[in-house]
Coordinates of C-alpha atoms and ligand atoms in Angstrom, one line a residue:
X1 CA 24.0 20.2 19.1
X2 CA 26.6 21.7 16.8
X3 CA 26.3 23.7 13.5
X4 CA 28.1 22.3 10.7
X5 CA 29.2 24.8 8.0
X6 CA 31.1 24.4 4.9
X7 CA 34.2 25.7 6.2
X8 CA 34.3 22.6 9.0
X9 CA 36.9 19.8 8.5
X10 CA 35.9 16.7 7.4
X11 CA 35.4 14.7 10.8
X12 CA 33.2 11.8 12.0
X13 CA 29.6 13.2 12.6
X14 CA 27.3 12.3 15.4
X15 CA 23.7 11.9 15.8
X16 CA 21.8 14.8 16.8
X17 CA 24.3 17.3 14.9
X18 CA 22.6 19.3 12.1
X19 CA 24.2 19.8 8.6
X20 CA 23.3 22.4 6.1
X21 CA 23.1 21.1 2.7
X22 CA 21.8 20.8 -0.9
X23 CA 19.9 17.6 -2.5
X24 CA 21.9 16.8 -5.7
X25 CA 19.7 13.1 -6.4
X26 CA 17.6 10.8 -5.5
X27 CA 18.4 7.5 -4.0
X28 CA 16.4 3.9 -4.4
X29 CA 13.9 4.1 -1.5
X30 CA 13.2 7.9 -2.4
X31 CA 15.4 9.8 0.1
X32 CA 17.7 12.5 -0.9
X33 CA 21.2 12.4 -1.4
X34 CA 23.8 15.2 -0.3
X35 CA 27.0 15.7 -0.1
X36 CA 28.9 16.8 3.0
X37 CA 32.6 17.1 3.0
X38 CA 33.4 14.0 1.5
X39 CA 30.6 12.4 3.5
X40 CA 27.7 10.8 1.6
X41 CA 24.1 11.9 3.5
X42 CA 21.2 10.5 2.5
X43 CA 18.5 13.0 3.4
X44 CA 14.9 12.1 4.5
X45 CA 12.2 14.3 3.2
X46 CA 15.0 16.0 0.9
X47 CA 14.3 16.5 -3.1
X48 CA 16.5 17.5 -5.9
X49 CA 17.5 21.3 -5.4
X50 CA 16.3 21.6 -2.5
X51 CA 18.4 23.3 0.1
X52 CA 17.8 22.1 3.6
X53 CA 19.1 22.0 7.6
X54 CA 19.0 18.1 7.9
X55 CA 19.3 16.6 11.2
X56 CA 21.7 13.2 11.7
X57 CA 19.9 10.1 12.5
X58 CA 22.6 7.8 11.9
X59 CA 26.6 8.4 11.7
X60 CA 29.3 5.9 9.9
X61 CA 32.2 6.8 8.7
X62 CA 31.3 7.0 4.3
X63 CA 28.3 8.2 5.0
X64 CA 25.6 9.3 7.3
X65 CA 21.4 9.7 7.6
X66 CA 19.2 12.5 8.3
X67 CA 16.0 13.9 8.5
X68 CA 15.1 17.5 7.1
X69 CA 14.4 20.0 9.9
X70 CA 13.9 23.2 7.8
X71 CA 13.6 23.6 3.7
X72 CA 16.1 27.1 3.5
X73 CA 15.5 26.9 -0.4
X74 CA 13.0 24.9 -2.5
X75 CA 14.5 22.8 -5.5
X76 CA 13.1 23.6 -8.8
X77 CA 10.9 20.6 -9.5
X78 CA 8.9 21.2 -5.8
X79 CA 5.7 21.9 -5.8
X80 CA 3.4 22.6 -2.8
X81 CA 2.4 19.6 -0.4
X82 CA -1.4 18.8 -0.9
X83 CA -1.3 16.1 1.8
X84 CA -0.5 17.5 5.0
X85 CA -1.6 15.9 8.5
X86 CA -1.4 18.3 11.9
X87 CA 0.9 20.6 10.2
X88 CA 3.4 17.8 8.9
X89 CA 3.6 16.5 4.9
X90 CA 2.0 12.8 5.0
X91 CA 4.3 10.5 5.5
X92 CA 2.6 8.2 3.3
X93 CA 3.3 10.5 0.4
X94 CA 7.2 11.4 0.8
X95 CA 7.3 12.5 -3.2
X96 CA 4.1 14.4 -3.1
X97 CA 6.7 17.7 -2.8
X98 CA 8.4 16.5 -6.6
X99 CA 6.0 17.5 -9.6
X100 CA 4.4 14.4 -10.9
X101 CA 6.2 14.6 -13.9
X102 CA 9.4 15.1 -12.3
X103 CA 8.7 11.7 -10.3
X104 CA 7.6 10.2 -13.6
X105 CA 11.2 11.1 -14.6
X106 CA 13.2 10.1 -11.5
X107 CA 11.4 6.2 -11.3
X108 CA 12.1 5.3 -15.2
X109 CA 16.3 6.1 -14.7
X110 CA 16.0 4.7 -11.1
X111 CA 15.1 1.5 -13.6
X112 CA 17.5 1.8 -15.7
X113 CA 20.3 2.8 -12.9
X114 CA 19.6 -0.8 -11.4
X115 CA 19.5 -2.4 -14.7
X116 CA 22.9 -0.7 -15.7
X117 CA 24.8 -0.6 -12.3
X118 CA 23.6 -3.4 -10.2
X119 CA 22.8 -6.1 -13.0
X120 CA 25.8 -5.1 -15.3
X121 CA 22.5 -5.4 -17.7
X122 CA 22.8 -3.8 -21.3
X123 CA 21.1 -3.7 -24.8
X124 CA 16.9 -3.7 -23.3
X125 CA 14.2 -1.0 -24.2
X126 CA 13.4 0.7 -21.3
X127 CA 9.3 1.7 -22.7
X128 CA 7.8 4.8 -21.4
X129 CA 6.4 4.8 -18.2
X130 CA 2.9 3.9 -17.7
X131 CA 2.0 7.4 -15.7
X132 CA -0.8 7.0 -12.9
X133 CA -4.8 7.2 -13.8
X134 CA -5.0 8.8 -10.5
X135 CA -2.2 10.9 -8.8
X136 CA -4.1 11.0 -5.3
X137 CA -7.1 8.7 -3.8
X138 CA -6.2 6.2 -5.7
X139 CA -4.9 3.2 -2.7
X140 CA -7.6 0.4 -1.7
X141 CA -6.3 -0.7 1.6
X142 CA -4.0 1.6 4.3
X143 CA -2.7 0.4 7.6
X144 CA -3.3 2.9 10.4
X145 CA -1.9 2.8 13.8
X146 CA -3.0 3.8 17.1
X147 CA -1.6 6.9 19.2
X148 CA -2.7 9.2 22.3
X149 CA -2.6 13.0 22.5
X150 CA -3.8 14.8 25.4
X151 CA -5.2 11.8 27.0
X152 CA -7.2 10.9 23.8
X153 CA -7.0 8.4 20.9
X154 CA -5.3 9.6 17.7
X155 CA -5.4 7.1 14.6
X156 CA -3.0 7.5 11.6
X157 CA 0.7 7.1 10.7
X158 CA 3.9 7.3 12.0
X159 CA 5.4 10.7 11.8
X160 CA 8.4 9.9 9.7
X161 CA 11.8 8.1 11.6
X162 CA 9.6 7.7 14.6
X163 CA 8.0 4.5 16.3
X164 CA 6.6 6.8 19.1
X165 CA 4.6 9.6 17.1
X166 CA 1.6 8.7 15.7
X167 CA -0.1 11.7 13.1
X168 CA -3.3 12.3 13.4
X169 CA -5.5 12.2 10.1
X170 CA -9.0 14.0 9.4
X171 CA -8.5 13.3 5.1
X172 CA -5.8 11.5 3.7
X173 CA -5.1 11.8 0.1
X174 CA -4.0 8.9 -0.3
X175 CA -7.2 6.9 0.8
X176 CA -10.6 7.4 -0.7
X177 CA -13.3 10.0 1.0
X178 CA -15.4 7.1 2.0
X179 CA -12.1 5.3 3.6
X180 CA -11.3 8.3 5.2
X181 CA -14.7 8.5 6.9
X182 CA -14.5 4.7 7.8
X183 CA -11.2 5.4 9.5
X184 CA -12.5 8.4 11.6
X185 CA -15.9 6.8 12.7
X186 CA -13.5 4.5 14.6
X187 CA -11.4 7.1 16.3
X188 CA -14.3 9.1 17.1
X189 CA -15.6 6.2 19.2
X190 CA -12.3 4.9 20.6
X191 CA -12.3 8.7 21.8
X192 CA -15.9 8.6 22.6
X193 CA -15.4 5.5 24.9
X194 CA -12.3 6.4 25.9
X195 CA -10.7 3.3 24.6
X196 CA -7.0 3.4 25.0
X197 CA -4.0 3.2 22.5
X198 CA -2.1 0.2 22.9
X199 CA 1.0 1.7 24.4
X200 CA 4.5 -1.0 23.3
X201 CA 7.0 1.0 25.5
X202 CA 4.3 0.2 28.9
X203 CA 3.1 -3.0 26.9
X204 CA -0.8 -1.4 27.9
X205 CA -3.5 -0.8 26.5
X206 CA -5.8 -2.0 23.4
X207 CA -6.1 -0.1 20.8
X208 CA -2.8 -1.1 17.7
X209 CA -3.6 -0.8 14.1
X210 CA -7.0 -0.3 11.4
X211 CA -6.2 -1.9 8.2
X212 CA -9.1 -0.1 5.9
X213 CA -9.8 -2.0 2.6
X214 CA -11.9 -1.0 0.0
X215 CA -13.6 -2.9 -3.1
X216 CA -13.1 0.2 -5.5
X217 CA -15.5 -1.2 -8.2
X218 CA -18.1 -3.2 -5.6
X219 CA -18.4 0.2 -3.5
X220 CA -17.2 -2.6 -0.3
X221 CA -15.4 -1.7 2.8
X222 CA -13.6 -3.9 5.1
X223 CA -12.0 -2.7 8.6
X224 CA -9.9 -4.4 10.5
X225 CA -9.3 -3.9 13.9
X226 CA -6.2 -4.9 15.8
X227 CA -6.3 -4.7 19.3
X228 CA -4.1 -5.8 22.6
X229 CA -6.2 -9.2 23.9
X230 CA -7.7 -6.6 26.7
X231 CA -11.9 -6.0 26.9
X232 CA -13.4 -2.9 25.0
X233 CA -16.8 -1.8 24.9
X234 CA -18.5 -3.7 21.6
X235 CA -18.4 -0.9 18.5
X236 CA -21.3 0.8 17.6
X237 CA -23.9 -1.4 15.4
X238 CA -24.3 0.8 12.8
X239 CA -20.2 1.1 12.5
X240 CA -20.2 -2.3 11.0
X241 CA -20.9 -5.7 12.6
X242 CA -18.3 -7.6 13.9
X243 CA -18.2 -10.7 12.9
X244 CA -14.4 -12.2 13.2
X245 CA -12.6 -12.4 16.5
X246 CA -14.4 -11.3 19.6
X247 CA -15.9 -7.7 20.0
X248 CA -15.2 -8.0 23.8
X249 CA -11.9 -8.6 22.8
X250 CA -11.0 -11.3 25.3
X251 CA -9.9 -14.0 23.1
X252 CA -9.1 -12.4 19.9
X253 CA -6.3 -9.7 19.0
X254 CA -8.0 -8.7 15.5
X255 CA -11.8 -8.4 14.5
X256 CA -13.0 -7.3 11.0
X257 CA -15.6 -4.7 11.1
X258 CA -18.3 -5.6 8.0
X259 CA -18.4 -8.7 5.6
X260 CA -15.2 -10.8 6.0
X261 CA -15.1 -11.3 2.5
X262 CA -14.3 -8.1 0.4
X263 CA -15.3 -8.7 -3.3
X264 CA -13.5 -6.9 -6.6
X265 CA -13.4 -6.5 -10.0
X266 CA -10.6 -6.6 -12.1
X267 CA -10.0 -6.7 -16.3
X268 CA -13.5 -8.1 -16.7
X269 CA -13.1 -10.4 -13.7
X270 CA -15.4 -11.0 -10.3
X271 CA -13.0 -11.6 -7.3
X272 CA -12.9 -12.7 -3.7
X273 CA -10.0 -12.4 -1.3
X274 CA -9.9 -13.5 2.2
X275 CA -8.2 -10.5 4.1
X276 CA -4.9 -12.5 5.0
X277 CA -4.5 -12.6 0.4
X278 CA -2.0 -10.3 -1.1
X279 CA -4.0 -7.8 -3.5
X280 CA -2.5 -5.0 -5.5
X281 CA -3.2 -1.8 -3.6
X282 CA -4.1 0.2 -7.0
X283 CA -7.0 -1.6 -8.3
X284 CA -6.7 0.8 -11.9
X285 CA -3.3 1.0 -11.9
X286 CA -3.0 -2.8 -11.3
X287 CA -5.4 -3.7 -14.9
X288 CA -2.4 -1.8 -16.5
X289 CA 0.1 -3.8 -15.2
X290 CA -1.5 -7.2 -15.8
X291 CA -1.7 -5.7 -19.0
X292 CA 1.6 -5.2 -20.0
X293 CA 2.5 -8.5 -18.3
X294 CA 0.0 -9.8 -21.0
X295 CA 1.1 -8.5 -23.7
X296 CA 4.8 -9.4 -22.7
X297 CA 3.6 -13.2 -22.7
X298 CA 2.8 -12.9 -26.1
X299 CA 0.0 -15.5 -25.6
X300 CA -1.6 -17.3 -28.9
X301 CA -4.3 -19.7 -27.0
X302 CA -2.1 -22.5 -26.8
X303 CA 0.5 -21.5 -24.3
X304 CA 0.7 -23.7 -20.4
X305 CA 1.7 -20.6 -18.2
X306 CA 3.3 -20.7 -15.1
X307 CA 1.9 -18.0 -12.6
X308 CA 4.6 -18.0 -9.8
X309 CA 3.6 -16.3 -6.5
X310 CA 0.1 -15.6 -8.0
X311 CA -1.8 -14.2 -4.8
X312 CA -5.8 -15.0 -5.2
X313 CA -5.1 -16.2 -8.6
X314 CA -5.5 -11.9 -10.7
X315 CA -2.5 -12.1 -13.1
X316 CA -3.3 -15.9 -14.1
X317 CA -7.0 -15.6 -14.1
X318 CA -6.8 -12.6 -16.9
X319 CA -5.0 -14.4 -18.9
X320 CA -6.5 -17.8 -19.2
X321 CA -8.4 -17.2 -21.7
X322 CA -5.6 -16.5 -24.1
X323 CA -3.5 -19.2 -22.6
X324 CA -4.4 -23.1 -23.5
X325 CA -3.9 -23.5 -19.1
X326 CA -2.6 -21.8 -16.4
X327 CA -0.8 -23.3 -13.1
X328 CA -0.5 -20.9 -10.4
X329 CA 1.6 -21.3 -7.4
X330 CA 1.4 -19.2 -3.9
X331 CA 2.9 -19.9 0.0
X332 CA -0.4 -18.6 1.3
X333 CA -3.0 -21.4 1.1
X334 CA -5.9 -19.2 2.3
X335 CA -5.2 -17.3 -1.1
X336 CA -4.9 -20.5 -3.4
X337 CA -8.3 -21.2 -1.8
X338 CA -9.4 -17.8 -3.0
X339 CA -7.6 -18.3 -6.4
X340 CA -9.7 -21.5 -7.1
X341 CA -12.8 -20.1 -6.2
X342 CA -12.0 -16.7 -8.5
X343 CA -11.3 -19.9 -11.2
X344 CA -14.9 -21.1 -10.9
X345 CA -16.3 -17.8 -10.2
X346 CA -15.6 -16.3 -13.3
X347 CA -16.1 -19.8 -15.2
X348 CA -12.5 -20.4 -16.3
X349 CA -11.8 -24.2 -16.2
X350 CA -8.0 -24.2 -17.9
X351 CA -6.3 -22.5 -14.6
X352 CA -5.3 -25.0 -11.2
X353 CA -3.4 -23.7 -8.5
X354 CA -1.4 -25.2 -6.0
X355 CA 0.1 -24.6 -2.7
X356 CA 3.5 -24.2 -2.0
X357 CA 6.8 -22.2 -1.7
X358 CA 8.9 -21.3 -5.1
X359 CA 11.7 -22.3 -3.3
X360 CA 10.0 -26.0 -3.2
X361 CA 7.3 -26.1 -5.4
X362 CA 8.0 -25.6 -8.9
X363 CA 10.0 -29.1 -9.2
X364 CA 6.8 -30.9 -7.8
X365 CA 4.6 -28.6 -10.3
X366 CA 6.6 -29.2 -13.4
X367 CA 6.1 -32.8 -12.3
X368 CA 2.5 -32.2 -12.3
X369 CA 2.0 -29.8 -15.1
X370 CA 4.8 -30.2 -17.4
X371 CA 7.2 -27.7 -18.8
X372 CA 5.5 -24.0 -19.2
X373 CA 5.7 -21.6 -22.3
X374 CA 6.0 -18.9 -20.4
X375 CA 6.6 -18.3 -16.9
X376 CA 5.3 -15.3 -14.9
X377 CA 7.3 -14.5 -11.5
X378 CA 6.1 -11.4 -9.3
X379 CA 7.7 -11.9 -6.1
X380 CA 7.6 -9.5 -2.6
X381 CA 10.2 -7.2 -2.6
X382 CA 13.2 -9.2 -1.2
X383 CA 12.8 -10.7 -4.8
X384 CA 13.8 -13.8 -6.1
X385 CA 16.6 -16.1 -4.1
X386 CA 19.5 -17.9 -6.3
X387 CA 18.2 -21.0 -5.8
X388 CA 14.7 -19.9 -6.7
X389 CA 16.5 -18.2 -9.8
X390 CA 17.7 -21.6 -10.8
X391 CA 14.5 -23.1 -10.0
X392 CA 13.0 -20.7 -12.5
X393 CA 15.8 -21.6 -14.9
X394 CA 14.5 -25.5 -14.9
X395 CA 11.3 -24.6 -16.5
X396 CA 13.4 -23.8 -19.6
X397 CA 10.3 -21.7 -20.4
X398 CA 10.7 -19.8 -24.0
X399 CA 9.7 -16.7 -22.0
X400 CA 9.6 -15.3 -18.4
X401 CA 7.9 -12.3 -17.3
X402 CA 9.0 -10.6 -14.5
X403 CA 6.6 -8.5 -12.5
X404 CA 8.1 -6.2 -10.1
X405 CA 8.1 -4.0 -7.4
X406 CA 11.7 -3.6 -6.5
X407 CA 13.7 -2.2 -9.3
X408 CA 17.6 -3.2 -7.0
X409 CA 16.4 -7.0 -6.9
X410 CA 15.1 -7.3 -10.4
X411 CA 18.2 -6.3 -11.5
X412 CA 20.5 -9.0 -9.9
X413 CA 17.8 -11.2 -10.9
X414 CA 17.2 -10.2 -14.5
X415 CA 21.3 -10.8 -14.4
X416 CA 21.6 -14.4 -13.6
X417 CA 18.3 -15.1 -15.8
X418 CA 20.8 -13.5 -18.4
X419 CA 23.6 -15.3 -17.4
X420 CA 21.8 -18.4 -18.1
X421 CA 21.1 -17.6 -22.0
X422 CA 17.8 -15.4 -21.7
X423 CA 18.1 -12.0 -23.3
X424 CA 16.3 -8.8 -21.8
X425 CA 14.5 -7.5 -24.1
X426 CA 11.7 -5.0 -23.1
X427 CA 11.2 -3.0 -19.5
X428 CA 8.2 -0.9 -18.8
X429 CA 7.5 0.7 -15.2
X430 CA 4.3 1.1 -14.4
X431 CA 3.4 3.8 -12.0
X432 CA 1.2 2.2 -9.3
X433 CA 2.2 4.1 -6.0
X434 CA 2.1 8.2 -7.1
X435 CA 3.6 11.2 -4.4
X436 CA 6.2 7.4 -3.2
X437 CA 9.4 6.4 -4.2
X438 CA 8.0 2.9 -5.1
X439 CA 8.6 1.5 -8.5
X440 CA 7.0 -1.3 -10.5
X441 CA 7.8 -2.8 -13.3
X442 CA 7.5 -5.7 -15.8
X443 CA 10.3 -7.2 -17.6
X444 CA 10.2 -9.6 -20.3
X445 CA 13.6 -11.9 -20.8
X446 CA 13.3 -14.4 -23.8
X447 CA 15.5 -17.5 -24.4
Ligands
SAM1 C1 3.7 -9.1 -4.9 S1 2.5 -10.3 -4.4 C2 1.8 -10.7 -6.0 C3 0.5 -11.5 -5.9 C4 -0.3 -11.5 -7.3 N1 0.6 -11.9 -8.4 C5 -1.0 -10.2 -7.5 O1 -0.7 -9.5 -8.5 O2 -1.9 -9.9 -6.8 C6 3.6 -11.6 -3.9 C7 2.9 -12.9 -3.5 O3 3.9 -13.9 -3.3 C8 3.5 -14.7 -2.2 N2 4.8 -15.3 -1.7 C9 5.7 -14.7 -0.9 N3 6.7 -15.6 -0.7 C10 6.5 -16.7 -1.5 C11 7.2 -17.8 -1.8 N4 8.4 -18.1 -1.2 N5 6.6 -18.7 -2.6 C12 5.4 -18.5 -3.2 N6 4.7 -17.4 -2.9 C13 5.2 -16.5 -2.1 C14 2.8 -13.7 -1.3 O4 2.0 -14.3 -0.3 C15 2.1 -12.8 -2.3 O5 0.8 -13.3 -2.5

């Protein structure tokens, strides 16, 4: 390994060779960004200020990644790290170092950057952002994986850039006490049963991932098991029952530990998901969004609203009663079969929902339903295709509300919504996902 200093001429780095630099921003996706003798690096576990010995991951010729190996000076807006596994900052939480402010700060011009730079998008409010009701404790399902130290099960995350390290976890900050409790009753009895980590590089073992859920106003938990199709002793009875896939583990790589069904409440609203449905991972933070995505509707009672990629039916269901009806549309048909029973659940009679892709369904539902008022899109993070762009386009809806979790592909999309004779007028971000670089937001663009 060599030691780059600032006297060094610019030449191609390598992987492996450390660099000694200063944070000057913030990049989408929430890593640092340095500059290195005309070389771009974009630092992992890096904030503004911060002066760091950063370790090359990844070498091109513009530009280069890396991973900080030692923090030489502390940026301004750092504070300590409250969420720290074995030693190591969680890497679930790879803002908790930036003061929650300061991370209030850096999402709202990330917004605005993509509006301005990638959509070539002018002349919308950007609102204040919505800050957090809780900054820690506040996430209703984490995905856990399997590891082995000293011979022993380990359950938690990968340490960050690597497949092979899995951190051990006692209390996560970013799950609740009684999900951190769920989580480590079922490593203390893989390790009591000696139950082995699945291992991908051998391709043996049983043990791969817990997905913990949690029903943060019904008090429910739901854990999933995912296991290698090998035979492991039956978990404990008063663990949970299984009652999905086979405890013996013979003929069925995942089991859910407790009721299948995990039940939740949401703005006024009893719901049921099946645990293949999309749900919002903040349950409080998520009644704000829905929220502003009602208020952006601008809903009178009379309105047919489109509900494009609707999930188990939560943004579409709390609005019906404002709307005169309410189509929903969503690829997974376990979760239009949730959505419909959340519809007669709750006694709303004015919202259907049907199964299909946006790529291919919203011709067939305007057939069906007739051209919406509004439509509201909130799509994964790859956002919306063209074609589904233009699809959204042939609803000639008076407004569209744009729910979002990606901030880079709103933007293009928000362009050629534009480009089509919409105007964008209002932006608020919403901050769902505190001590993370991820960023929400709902847009409203009216015709
Ligand atoms: C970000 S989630 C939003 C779900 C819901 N609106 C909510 O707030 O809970 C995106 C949803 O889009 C669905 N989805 C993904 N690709 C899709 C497609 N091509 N067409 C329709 N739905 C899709 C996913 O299954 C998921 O339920």
């Amino acid at each position: 390994m060599q030691q780059a200093t600032g006297e060094r001429p610019a030449a191609r780095r390598h992987r492996g060779e450390l660099l000694e630099v200063e944070i000057d921003s913030l990049a989408f996706g929430g890593r640092g960004v340095a500059r290195a003798e005309g070389l771009v690096v974009f630092v992992s576990g890096g904030l503004p200020g911060d002066r760091v010995r950063a370790e090359i991951t990844k070498a091109k010729r513009r530009f280069a990644e890396a991973r900080v190996v030692e923090l030489l000076r502390p940026g301004s807006e750092r504070v300590a790290d409250s969420c720290v596994h074995d030693g190591e900052p969680c890497p679930g939480a790879p803002w908790q170092g930036l003061a929650y402010e300061s991370q209030l700060t850096h999402k709202r011009e990330q917004v605005d950057e993509a509006l301005r730079r990638i959509g070539d998008l002018d002349g919308f409010e950007l609102e204040e952002i919505e800050p957090a009701v809780e900054r820690w404790r506040y996430r209703n399902k984490l995905e856990y994986s399997f590891g082995e130290r000293d011979g022993g099960a380990v359950l938690g995350f990968h340490a960050r850039g690597r497949w092979d390290l899995i951190v051990d976890i006692e209390d996560c900050l970013l799950a609740s006490e009684r999900g951190n409790v769920a989580r480590n009753e079922v490593r203390d009895w893989a390790l009591r049963e000696a139950v082995p980590a699945y291992d991908a590089r051998a391709r043996k073992g049983t043990l791969r991932n817990l997905i913990v859920r949690e029903g943060w106003r019904t008090g429910q938990i739901q854990t999933r098991l995912v296991t290698s199709p090998e035979r492991f002793p039956k978990p404990p009875v008063d663990l949970h029952t299984m009652i999905e896939g086979d405890s013996g583990g013979s003929d069925g790589p995942t089991g859910v530990l407790g009721e299948e069904r995990l039940r939740e409440e949401l703005c006024g609203l009893r719901f049921e998901m099946s645990h293949g449905a999309f749900f919002q991972t903040n349950t409080e933070m998520a009644e704000k969004l829905y929220s502003v995505a009602a208020e952006f509707a601008g809903l009178t009672g009379a309105e047919r609203v489109f509900d494009l990629y609707c999930g188990i039916g939560t943004i579409g269901l709390s609005m019906a009663k404002r709307a005169g009806e309410v189509w929903g549309l969503e690829i997974v048909p376990e979760a239009i079969a949730d959505a419909e029973a959340n519809a007669e659940r709750n006694g709303i009679a004015n919202a259907h929902f049907v199964p299909g892709s946006a790529r291919t369904g919203v011709r067939p539902l305007l057939e069906k339903a007739g051209k919406p008022d509004v439509v509201v899109v909130d799509p994964p993070r790859a956002g919306l295709s063209q074609k589904i762009v233009r699809r959204l386009l042939e609803c000639e809806a008076k407004r569209i509300v744009y729910v979002s979790c990606n901030p880079t592909t709103l933007a293009p999309n928000a362009a050629q919504i534009v480009e089509a004779g919409y105007s964008l007028r209002r932006v608020k971000p919403v901050d769902m996902f505190p001590q993370t670089p991820h960023i929400e937001s709902v847009a409203l663009l009216e015709r």
